[in-house]
Coordinates of C-alpha atoms in Angstrom, one line a residue:
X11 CA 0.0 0.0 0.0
X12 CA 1.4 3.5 -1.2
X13 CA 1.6 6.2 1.2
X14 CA -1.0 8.1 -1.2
X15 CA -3.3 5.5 0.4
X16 CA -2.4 5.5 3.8
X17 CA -3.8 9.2 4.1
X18 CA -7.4 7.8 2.6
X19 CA -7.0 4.4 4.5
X20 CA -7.9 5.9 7.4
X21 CA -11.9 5.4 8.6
X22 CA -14.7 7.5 7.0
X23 CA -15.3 8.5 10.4
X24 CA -11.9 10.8 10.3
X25 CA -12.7 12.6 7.4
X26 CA -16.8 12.5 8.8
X27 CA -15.9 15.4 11.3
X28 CA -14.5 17.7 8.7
X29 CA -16.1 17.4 5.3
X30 CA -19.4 18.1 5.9
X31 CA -22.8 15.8 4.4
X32 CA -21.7 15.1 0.9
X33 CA -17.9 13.8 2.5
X34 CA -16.6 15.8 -0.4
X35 CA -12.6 16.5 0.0
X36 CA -12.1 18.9 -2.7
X37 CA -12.5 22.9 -3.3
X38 CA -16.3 24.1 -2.3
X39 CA -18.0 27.1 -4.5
X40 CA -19.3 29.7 -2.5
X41 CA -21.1 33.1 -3.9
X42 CA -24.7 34.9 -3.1
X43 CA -26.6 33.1 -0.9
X44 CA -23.9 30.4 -0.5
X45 CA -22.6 30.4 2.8
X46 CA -22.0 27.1 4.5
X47 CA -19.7 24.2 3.8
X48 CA -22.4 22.4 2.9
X49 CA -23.9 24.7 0.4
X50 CA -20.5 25.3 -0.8
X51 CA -20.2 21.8 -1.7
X52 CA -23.6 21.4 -3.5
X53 CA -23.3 24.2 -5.2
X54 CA -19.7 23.0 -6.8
X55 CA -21.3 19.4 -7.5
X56 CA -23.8 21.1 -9.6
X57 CA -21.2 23.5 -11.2
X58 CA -19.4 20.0 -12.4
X59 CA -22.5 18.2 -13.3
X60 CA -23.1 22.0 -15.7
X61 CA -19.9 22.0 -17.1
X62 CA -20.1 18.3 -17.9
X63 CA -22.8 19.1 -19.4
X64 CA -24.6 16.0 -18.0
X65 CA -29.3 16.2 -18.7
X66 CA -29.6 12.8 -17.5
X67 CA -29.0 9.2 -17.7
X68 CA -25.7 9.5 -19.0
X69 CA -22.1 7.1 -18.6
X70 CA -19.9 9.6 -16.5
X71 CA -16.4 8.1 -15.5
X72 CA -15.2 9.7 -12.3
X73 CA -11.7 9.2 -11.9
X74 CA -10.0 9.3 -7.8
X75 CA -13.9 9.6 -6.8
X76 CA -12.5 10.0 -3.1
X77 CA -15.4 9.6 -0.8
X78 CA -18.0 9.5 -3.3
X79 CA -19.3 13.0 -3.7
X80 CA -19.5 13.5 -7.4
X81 CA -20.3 10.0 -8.1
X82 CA -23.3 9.9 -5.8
X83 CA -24.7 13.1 -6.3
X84 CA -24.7 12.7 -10.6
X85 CA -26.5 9.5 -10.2
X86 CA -29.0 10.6 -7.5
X87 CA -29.8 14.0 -8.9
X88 CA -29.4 12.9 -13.1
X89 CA -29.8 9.4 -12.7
X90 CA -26.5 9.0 -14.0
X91 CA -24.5 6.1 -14.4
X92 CA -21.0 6.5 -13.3
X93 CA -18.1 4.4 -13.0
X94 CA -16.3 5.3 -9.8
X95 CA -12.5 4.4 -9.4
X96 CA -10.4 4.5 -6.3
X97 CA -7.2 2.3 -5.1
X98 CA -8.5 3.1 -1.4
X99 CA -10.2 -0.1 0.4
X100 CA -12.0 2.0 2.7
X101 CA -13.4 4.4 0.1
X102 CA -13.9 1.7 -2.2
X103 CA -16.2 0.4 0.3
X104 CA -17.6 3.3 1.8
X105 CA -19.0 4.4 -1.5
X106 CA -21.1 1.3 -2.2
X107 CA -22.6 1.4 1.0
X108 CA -23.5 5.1 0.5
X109 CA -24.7 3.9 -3.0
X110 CA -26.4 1.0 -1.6
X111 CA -28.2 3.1 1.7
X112 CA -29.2 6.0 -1.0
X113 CA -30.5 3.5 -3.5
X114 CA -28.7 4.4 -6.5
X115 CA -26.2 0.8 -6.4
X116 CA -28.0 0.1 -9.5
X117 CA -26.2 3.1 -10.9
X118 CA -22.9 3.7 -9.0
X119 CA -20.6 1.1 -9.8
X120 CA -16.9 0.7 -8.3
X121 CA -13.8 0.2 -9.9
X122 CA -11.0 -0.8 -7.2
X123 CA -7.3 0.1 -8.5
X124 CA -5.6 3.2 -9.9
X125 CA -6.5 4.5 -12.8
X126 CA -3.1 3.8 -14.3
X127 CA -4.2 -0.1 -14.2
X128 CA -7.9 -0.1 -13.7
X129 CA -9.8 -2.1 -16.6
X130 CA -12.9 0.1 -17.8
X131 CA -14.0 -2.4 -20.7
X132 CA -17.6 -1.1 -22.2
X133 CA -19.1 1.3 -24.7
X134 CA -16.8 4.8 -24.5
X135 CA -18.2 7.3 -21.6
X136 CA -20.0 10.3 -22.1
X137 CA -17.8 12.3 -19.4
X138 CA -15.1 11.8 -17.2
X139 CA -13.8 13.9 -14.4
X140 CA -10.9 13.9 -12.6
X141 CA -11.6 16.5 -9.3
X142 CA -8.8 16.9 -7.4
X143 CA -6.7 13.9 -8.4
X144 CA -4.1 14.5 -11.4
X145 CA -1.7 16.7 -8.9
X146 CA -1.0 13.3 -6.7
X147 CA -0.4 11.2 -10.2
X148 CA 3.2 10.9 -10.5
X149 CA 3.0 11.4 -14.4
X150 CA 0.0 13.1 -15.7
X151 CA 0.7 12.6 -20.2
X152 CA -0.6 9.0 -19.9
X153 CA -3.4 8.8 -17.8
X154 CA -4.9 11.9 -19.6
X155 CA -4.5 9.9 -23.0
X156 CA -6.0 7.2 -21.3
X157 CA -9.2 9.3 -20.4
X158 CA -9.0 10.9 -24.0
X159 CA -9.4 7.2 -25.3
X160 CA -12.4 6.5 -23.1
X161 CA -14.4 9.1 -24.0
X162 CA -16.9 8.7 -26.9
X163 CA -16.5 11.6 -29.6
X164 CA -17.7 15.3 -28.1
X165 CA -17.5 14.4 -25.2
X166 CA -17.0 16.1 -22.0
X167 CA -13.9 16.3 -19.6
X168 CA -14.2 17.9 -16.0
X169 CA -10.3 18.5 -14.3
X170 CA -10.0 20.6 -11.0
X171 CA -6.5 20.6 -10.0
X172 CA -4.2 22.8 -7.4
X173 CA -0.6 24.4 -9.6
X174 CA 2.0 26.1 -8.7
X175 CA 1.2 29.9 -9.3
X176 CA 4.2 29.8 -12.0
X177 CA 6.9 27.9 -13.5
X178 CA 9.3 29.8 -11.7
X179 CA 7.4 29.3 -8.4
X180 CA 7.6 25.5 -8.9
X181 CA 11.6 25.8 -9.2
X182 CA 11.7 28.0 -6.6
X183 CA 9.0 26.1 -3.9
X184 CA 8.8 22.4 -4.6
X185 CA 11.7 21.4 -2.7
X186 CA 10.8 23.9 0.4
X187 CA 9.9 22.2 3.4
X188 CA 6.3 23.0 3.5
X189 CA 6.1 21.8 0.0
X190 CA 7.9 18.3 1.1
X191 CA 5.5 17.8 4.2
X192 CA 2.9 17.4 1.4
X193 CA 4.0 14.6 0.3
X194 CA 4.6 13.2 3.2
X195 CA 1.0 13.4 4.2
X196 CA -0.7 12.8 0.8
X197 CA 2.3 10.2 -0.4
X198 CA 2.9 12.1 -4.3
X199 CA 2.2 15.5 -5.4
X200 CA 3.2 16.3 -8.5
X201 CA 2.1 20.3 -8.8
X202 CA 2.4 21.9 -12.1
X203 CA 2.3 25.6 -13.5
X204 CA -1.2 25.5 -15.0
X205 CA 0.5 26.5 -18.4
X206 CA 1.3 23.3 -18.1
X207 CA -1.2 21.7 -17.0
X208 CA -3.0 23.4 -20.2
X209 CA -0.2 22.1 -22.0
X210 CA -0.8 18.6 -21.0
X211 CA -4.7 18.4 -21.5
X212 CA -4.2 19.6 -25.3
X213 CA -1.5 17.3 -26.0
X214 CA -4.0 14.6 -25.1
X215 CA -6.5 15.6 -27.4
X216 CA -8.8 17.5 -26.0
X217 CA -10.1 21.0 -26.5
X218 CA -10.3 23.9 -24.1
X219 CA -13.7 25.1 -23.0
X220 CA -13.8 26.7 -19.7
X221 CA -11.1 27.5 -17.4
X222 CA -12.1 29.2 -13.6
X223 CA -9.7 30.2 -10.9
X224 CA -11.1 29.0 -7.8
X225 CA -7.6 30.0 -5.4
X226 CA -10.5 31.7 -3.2
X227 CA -12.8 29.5 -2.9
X228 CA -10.2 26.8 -1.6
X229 CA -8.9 29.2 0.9
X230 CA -12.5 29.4 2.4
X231 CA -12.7 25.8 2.0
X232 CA -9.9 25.1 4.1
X233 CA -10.4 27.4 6.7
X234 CA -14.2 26.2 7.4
X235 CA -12.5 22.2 7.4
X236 CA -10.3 24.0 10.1
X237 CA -13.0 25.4 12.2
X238 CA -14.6 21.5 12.1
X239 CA -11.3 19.8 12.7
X240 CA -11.3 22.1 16.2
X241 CA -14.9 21.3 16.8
X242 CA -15.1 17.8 15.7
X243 CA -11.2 16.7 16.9
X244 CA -12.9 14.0 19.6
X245 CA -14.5 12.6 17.3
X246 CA -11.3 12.3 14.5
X247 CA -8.7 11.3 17.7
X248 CA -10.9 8.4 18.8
X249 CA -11.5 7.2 14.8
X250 CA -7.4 7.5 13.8
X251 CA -5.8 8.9 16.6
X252 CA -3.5 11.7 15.4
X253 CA -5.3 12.2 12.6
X254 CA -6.9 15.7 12.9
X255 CA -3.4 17.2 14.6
X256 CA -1.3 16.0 10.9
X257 CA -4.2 17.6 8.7
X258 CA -5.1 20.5 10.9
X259 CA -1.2 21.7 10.3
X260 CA -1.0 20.9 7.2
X261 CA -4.5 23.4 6.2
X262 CA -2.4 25.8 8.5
X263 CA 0.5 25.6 6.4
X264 CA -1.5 25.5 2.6
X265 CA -3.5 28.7 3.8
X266 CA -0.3 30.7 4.6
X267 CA 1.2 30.2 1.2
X268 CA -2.1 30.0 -0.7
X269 CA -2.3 32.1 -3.4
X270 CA 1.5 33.5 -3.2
X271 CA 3.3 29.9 -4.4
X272 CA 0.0 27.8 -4.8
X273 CA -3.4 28.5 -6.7
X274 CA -6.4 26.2 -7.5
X275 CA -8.0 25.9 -11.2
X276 CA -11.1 23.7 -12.8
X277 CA -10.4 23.8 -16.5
X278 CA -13.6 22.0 -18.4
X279 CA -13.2 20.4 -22.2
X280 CA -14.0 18.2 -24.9
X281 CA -12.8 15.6 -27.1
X282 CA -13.6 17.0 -30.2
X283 CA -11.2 19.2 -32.5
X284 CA -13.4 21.8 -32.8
X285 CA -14.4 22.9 -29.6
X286 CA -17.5 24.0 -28.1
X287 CA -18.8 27.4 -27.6
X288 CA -19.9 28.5 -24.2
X289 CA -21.0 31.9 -24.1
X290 CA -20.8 33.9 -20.5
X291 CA -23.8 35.5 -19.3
X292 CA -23.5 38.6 -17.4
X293 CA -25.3 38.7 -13.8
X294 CA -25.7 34.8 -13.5
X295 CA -26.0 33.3 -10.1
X296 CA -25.7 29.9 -8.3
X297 CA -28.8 28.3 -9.5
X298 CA -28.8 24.3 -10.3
X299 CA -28.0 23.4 -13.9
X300 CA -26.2 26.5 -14.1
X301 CA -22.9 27.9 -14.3
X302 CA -22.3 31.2 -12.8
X303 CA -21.1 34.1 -14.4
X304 CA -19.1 35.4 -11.4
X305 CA -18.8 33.9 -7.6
X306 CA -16.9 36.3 -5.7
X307 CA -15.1 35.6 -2.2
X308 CA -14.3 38.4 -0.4
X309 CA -10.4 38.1 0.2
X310 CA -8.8 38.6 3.3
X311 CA -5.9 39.9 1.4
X312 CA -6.4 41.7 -1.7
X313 CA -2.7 40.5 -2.9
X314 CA -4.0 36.7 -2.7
X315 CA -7.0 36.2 -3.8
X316 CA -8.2 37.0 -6.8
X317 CA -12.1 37.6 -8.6
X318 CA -13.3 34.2 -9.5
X319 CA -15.6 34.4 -12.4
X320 CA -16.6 31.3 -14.3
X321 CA -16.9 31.5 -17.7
X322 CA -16.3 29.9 -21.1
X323 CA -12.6 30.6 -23.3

């Protein structure tokens, strides 16, 4: 077992205390009317499931589906049928007992493995998403090929990823000792610049449609999973003992440097050569099936973070 697994071997319970109802690990989306971590999260599911550009019923591949989230919530609110994959045991089982208790295991099914080696034999998918995951891949050229080649023609492709804010900042910050504890906890992180990160997803194959800076809406993210680690931090010491102090520190340490040396993007595209065409609307808001036009965070430091607004390229 990998160290990238130890940190998700540890019992749902843990990660219970901290990541609110939908268990989701991954950047939130906050904006008008949008104020807890709970609302957060549902309103980012449904910003995915928009930018997949999911109506119902369709094959969605979701690749590192952590705790679930994603693959639960497109198959309970679209009746979606998604292909989850995860090498964690623990999620791998805590997901099909969430699919089974919510009565969608007719439409969730499991895939234990990495990606890397995971068999996904079947007619191609109709989107894939990959929320979170690509930055603890050691090598990311291949496994977006391999996503490229599942994908039925137009397709869509969902990737949220965290990269360094620059190529120079990668030279100058990956081998720092903040940068270092990351992988200690998480067991790989493989950061990029997002230019190329942008780079790699073309060279795959696929086209660019959306790209959204979500840098502040992590930071808020983090810092309402540290006000529940201090609330909830019986309940994580007596499901992995040690637990909440090694994640608590290391939010404490990603929120100090976020924004300066670290920055958090969802890039959305297809496998077509031609594109699609998303046109931004002015004055949009969080509303379900759509994308907003502009979710603002007020920033605790105007140098940090910046206005998020999500629109099409």
């Amino acid at each position: 077992m990998t160290t990238t697994n130890r940190h998700y071997e540890q019992p749902p319970e843990a990660f219970a205390a901290f990541l609110g109802r939908r268990m989701k690990y991954t950047c939130g989306l906050y904006g008008p009317g949008v104020g807890s971590l709970d609302e957060a999260q549902e309103a980012k599911l449904r910003m995915i499931a928009s930018l997949l550009g999911v109506r119902g019923g369709e094959r969605v591949l979701d690749i590192g589906c952590g705790w679930g989230a994603l693959a639960l919530f497109l198959a309970q609110e679209y009746d979606c049928h998604v292909t989850a994959v995860t090498p964690s045991a623990e999620q791998q089982r805590f997901v099909a007992r969430r699919a089974l208790e919510t009565g969608v295991a007719d439409r969730v099914r499991v895939v234990p493995g990495t990606f890397e080696t995971a068999g996904l034999d079947g007619p191609r998918f109709d989107a894939a998403a990959m929320v979170g995951v690509l930055e603890h891949l050691p090598e990311h050229r291949e496994p977006l090929r391999k996503v490229h080649r599942l994908l039925r023609k137009d397709a869509s492709f969902y990737l949220s990823a965290s990269c360094y804010r620059s190529r120079a900042a990668r030279l100058e910050y990956e081998r720092r000792p903040r940068s270092l504890h990351a992988v200690e906890l998480y067991g790989f992180t493989a950061m990029n610049a997002l230019s190329q990160l942008v780079e790699e997803v073309e060279d795959a194959g696929f086209s660019l449609t959306a790209l959204t800076d979500l840098t502040a809406h992590y930071d808020r993210t983090m810092r309402d999973w540290q006000q529940r680690i201090a609330a909830g931090r019986a309940a994580m010491d007596a499901a992995a003992p040690g637990f909440a102090d090694g994640i608590g520190h290391y939010f404490e340490a990603a929120r100090a440097s976020w924004g300066y040396t670290a920055k958090h993007y969802a890039l959305a595209a297809t496998r077509s050569r031609l594109g699609a065409t998303r046109v931004p609307r002015s004055g949009d808001v969080l509303e379900s099936g759509d994308v907003p036009g502009s979710a603002e965070v007020p920033a605790e430091d105007g140098d940090r973070a910046s206005d998020t607004r999500l629109t099409g390229i």
